[in-house]
Short mmCIF file of C-alpha atoms in Angstrom, two decimals:
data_model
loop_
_atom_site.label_atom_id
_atom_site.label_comp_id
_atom_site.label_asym_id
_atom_site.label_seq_id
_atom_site.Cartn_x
_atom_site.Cartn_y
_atom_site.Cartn_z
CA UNK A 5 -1.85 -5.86 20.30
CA UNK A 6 -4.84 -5.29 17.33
CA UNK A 7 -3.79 -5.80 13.95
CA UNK A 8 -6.18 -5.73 11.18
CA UNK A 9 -5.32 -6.59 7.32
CA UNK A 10 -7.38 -5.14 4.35
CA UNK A 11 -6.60 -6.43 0.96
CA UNK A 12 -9.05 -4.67 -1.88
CA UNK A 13 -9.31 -5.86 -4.98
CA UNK A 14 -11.36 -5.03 -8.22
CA UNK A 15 -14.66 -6.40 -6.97
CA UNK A 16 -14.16 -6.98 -3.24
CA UNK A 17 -12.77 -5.86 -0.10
CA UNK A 18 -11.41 -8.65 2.64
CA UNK A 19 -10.44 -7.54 5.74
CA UNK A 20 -9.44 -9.58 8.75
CA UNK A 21 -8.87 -8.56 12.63
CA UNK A 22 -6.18 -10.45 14.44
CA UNK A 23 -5.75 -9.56 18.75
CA UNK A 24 -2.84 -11.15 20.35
CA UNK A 25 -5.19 -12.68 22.42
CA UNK A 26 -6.28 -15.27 19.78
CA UNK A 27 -9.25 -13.71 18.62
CA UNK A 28 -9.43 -13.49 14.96
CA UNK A 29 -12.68 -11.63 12.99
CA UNK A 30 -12.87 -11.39 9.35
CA UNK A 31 -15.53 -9.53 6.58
CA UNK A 32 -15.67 -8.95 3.26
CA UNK A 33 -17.30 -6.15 1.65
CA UNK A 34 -18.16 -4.99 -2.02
CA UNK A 35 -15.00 -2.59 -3.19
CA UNK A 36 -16.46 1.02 -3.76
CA UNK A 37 -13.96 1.60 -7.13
CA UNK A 38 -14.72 5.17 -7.27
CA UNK A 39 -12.60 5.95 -4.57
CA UNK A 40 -11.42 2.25 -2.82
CA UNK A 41 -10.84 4.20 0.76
CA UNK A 42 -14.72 4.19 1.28
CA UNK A 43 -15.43 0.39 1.18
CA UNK A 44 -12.37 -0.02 3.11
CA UNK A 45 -12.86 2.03 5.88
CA UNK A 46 -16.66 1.24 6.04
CA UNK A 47 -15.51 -2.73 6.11
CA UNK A 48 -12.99 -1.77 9.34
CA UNK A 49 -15.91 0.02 11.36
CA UNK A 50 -18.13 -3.29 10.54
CA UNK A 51 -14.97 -5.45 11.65
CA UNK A 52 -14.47 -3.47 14.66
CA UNK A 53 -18.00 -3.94 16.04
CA UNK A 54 -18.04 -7.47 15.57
CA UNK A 55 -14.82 -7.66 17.47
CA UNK A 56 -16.76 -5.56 20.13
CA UNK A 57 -14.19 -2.61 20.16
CA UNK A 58 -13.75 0.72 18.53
CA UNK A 59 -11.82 1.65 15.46
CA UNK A 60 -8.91 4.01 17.08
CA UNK A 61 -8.01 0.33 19.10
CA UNK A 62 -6.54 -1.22 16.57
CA UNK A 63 -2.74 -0.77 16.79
CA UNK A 64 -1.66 -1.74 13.29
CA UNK A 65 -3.04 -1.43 10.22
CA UNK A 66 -1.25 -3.68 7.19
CA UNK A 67 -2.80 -2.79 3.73
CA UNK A 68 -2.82 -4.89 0.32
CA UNK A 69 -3.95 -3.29 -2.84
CA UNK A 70 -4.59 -4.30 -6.66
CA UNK A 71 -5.51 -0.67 -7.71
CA UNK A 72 -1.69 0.22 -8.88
CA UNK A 73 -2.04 -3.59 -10.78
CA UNK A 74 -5.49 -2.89 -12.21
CA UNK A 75 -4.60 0.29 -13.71
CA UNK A 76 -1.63 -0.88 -15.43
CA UNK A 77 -3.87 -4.15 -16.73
CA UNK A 78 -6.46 -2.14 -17.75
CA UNK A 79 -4.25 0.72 -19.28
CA UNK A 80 -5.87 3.59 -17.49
CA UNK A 81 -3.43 5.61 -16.01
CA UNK A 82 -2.58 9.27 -16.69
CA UNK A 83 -1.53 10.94 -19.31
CA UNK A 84 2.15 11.25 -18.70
CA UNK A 85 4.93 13.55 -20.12
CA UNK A 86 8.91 12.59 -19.57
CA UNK A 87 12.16 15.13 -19.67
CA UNK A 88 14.75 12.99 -21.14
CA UNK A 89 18.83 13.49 -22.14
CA UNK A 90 19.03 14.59 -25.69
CA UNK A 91 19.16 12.31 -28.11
CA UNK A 92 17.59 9.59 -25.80
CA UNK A 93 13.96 10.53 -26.62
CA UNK A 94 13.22 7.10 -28.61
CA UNK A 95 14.36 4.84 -26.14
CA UNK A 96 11.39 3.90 -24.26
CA UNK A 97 9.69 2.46 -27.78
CA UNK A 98 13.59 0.88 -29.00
CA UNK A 99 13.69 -0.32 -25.66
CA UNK A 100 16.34 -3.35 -25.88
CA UNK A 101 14.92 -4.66 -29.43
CA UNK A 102 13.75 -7.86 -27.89
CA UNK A 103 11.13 -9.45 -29.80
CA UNK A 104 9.05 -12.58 -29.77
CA UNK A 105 9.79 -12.94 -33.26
CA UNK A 106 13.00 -11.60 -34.51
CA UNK A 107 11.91 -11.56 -38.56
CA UNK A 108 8.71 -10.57 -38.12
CA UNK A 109 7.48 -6.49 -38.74
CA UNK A 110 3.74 -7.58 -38.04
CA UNK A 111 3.67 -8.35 -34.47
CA UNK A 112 2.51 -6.44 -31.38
CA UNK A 113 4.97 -5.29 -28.98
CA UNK A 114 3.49 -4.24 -25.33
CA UNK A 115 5.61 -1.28 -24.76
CA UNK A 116 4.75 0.08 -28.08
CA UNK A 117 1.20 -0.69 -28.88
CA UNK A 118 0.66 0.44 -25.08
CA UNK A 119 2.79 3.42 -24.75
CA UNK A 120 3.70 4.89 -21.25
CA UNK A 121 4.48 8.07 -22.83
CA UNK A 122 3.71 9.60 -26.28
CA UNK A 123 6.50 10.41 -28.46
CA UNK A 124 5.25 13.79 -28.49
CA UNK A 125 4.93 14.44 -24.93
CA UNK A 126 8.74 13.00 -24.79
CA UNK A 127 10.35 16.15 -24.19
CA UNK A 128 14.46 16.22 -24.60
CA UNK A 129 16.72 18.81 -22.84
CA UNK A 130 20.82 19.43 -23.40
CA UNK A 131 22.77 17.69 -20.71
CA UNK A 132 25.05 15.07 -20.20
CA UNK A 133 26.74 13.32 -17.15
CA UNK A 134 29.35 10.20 -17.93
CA UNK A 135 29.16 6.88 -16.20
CA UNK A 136 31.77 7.89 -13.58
CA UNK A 137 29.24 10.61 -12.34
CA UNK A 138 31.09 13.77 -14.21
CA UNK A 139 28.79 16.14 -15.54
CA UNK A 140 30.03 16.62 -19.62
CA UNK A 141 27.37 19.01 -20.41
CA UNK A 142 25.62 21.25 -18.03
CA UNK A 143 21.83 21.16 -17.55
CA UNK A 144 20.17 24.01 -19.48
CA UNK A 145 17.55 25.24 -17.70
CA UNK A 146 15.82 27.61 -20.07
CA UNK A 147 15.39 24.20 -21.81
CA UNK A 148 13.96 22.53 -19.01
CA UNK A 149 11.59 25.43 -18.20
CA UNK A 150 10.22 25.24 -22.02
CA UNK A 151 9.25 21.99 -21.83
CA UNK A 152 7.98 22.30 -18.71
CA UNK A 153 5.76 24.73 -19.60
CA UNK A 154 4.85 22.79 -22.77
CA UNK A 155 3.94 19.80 -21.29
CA UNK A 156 1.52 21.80 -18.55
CA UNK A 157 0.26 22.97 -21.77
CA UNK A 158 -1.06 19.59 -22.86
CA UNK A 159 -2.48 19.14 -19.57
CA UNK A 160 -0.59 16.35 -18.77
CA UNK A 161 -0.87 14.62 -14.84
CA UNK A 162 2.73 13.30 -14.47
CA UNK A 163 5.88 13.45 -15.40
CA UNK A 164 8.87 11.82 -15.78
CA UNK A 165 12.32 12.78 -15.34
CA UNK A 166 14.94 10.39 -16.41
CA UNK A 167 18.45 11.70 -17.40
CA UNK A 168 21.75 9.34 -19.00
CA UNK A 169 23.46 8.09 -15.65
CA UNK A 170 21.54 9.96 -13.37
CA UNK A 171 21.71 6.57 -10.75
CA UNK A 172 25.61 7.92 -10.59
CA UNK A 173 25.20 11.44 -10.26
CA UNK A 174 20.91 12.58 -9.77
CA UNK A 175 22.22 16.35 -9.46
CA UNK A 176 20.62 17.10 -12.85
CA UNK A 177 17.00 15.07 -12.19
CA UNK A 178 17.00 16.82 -8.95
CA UNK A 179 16.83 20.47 -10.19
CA UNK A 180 14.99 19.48 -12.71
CA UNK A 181 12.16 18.81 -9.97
CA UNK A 182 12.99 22.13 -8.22
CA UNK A 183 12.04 23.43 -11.98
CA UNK A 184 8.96 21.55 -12.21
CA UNK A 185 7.82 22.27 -8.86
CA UNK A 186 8.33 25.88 -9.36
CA UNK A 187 6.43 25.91 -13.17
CA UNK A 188 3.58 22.75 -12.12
CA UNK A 189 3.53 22.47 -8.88
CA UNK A 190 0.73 20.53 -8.97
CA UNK A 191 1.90 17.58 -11.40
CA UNK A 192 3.00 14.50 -10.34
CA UNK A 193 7.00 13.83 -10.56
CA UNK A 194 8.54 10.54 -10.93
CA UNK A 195 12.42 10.89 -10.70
CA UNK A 196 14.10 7.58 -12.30
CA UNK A 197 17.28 8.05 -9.73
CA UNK A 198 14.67 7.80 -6.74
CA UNK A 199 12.34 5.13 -8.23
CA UNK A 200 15.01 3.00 -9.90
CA UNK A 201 19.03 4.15 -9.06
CA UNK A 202 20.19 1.02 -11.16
CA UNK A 203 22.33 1.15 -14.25
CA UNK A 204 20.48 0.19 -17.57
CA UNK A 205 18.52 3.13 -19.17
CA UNK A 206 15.71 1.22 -20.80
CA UNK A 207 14.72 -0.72 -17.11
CA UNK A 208 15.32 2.88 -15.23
CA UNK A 209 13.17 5.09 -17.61
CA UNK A 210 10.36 2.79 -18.09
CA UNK A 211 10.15 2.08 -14.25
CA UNK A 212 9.53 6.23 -14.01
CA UNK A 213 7.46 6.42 -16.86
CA UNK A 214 5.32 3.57 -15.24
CA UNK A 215 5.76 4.95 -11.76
CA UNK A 216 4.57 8.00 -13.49
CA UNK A 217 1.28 6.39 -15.36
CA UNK A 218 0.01 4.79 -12.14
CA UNK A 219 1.51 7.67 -9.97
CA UNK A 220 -1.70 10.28 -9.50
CA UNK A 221 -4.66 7.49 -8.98
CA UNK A 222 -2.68 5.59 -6.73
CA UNK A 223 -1.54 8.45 -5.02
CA UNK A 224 -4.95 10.16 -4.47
CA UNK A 225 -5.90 6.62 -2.89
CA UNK A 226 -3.51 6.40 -0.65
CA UNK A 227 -3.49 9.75 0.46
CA UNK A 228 -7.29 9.77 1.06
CA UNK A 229 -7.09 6.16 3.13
CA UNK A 230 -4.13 7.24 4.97
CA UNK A 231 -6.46 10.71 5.86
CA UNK A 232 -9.38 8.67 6.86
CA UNK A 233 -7.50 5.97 9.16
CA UNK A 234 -6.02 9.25 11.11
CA UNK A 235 -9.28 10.95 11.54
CA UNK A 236 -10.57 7.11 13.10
CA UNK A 237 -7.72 6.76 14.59
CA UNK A 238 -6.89 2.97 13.13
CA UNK A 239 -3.59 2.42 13.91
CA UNK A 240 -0.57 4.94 13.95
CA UNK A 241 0.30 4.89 9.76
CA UNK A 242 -1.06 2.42 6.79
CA UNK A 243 1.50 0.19 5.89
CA UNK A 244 1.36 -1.35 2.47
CA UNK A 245 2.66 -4.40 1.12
CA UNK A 246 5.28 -4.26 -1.69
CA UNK A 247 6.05 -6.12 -4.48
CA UNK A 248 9.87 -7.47 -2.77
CA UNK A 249 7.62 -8.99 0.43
CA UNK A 250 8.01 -6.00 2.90
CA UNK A 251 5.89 -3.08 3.54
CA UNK A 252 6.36 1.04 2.98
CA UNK A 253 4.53 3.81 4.74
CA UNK A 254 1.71 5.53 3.29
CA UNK A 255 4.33 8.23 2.09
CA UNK A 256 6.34 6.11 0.51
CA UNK A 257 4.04 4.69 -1.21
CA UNK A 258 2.35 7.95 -2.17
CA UNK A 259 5.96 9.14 -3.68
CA UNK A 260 6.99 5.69 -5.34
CA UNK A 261 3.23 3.52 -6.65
CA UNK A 262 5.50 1.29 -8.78
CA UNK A 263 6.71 -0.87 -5.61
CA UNK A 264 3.07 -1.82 -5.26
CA UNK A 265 2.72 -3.63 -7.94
CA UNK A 266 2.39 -7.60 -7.92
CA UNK A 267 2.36 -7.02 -4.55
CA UNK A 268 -0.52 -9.56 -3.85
CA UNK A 269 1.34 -12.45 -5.73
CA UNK A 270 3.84 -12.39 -3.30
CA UNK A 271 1.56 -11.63 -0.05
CA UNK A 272 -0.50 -14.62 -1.35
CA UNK A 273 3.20 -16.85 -1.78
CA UNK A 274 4.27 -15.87 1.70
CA UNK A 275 1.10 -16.96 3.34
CA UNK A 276 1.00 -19.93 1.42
CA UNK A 277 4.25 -20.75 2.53
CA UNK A 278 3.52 -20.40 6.00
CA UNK A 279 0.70 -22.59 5.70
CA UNK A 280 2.79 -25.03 3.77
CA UNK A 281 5.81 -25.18 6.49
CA UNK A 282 3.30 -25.56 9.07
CA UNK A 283 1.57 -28.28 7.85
CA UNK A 284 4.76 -30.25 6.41
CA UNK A 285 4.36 -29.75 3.18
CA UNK A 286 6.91 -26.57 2.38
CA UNK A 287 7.30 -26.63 -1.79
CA UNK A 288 3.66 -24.59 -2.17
CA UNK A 289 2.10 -23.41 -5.27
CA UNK A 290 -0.52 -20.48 -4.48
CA UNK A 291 -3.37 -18.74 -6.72
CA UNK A 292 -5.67 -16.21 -6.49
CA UNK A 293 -8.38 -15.76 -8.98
CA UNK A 294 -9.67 -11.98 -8.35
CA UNK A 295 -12.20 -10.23 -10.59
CA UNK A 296 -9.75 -8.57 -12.66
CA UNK A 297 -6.62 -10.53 -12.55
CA UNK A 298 -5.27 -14.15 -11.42
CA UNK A 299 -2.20 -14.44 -9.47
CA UNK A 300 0.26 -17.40 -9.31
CA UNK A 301 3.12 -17.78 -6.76
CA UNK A 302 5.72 -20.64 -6.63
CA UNK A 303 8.08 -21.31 -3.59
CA UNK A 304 10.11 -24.80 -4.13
CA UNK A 305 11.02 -25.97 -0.54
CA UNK A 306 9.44 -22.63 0.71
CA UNK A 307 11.87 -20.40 -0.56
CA UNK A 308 10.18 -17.45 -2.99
CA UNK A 309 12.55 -16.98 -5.78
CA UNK A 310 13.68 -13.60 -6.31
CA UNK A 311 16.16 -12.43 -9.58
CA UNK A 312 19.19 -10.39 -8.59
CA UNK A 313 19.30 -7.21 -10.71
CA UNK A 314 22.44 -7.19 -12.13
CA UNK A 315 25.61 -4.64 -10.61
CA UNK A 316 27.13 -2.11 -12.16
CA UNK A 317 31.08 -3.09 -12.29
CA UNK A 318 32.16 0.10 -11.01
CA UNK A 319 29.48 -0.04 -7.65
#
């Protein structure tokens, strides 16, 4: 079996060809940043013919990407719009009123100096669903279809839906999508009970706001790598390495860009901890300086450290 691995990052493109046979070929090629499926397809059909074979060969094809990171370190993702539960419209700039200096009015706080969402493209609709799951107040959808329409107004590219509770009950976030996709079909819609189903509203709505910010670019990547690897014929889907360690389809990662993030801190931890347990030595400590970020991995006794999200007493 073929498997080749492409990691592209802000300045370059690595790719490396792996046959069970024991051959091994790598390149590296200049990242094309305008549109990051060019360099890396144009680095695979360079790979391929120094392996001697042709492109639709190669059985698997594992992906690694910083372009979901970059954007979010370089605060250039789209301009976003969010459907919230009324009265909840603030809560993305409260968030949990952590600060790195608790007397202090004079400091900058990420979330609010670098907003995901404007406050006035937070949008807030009548509705209401208890922690149990029971709807209290009904979803008005005249309101929805206002804002809706508002927000297509302002031209923005995404937007976020993230209702009180909806990780209990997602009956409300759900139509709310039918709305959208009848009103904008062609906006981008991040759904906080499909990107983050955990209790805690501040950790569920800013994971779809961010899913949201990041959403289109990443998106319109994937979708145009995933078009080109069909039409060569490399391997039967892209598969792209998350941030928990695993790897999604091309859809998946299409729907939900927010599990790629960090994702090459951890694909740098797990190689360097199969390296490390190889060679005897399994507590590792990995970096990778790239042109736009550095990332840093720790594994005492070559175990990558992971924190539990906390559980909801009544799941």
């Amino acid at each position: 079996m073929k498997r080749i691995g492409v990691d592209v990052g802000g300045t370059f493109t690595d790719l490396v060809l792996w046959d069970d046979d024991g051959t091994v070929v790598v390149h590296k090629t200049p990242s094309t940043n305008h549109d990051p499926s060019i360099g890396t397809m144009d680095g695979i059909a360079v790979l391929a013919e120094r392996a001697g074979i042709d492109p639709s060969e190669i059985d698997m094809f594992f992906h690694g990407t910083t372009v979901a990171t970059n954007i979010v370190l370089e605060h250039n993702g789209c301009d976003v719009g969010m459907i919230t539960t009324e009265g909840f419209r603030d809560l993305l700039h409260i968030a949990r009123k952590k600060r790195p200096l608790n007397y202090s009015n004079y400091q900058d706080l990420p979330w609010q100096k670098w907003q995901l969402v404007p406050r006035r493209n937070r949008r807030v609709v009548p509705e209401r669903i208890d922690a149990a799951g029971t709807v209290l107040t009904p979803l008005d959808e005249d309101a929805v279809r206002e804002q809706v329409r508002l927000l297509k107004q302002r031209g923005v590219q995404a937007i976020a839906v993230a209702f009180l509770h909806s990780y209990r009950n997602p009956t409300h976030e759900q139509r709310v999508k039918a709305i959208i996709a009848e009103e904008f079909p062609e906006v981008f819609v991040s759904l906080s009970s499909e990107v983050a189903p955990q209790y805690r509203e501040y950790e569920r709505f800013s994971t779809a706001a961010l899913n949201a910010f990041i959403g289109p670019k990443t998106s319109k990547y994937i979708a145009n790598l995933a078009g080109k690897a069909r039409e060569a014929q490399v391997g039967e889907d892209v598969h792209l390495m998350t941030s928990a360690g695993g790897l999604v389809t091309s859809r998946s990662a299409s729907e939900i860009p927010v599990s790629l993030l960090t994702s090459g801190v951890i694909a740098g931890l797990l190689g360097g901890c199969a390296i490390g347990k190889a060679s005897g030595y399994p507590s590792v400590i990995t970096l990778d300086v790239g042109g736009t970020s550095a990332d840093v991995g720790v594994a005492p006794d070559g175990a990558a450290a992971h924190e539990a999200p906390a559980r909801h007493p009544h799941r």
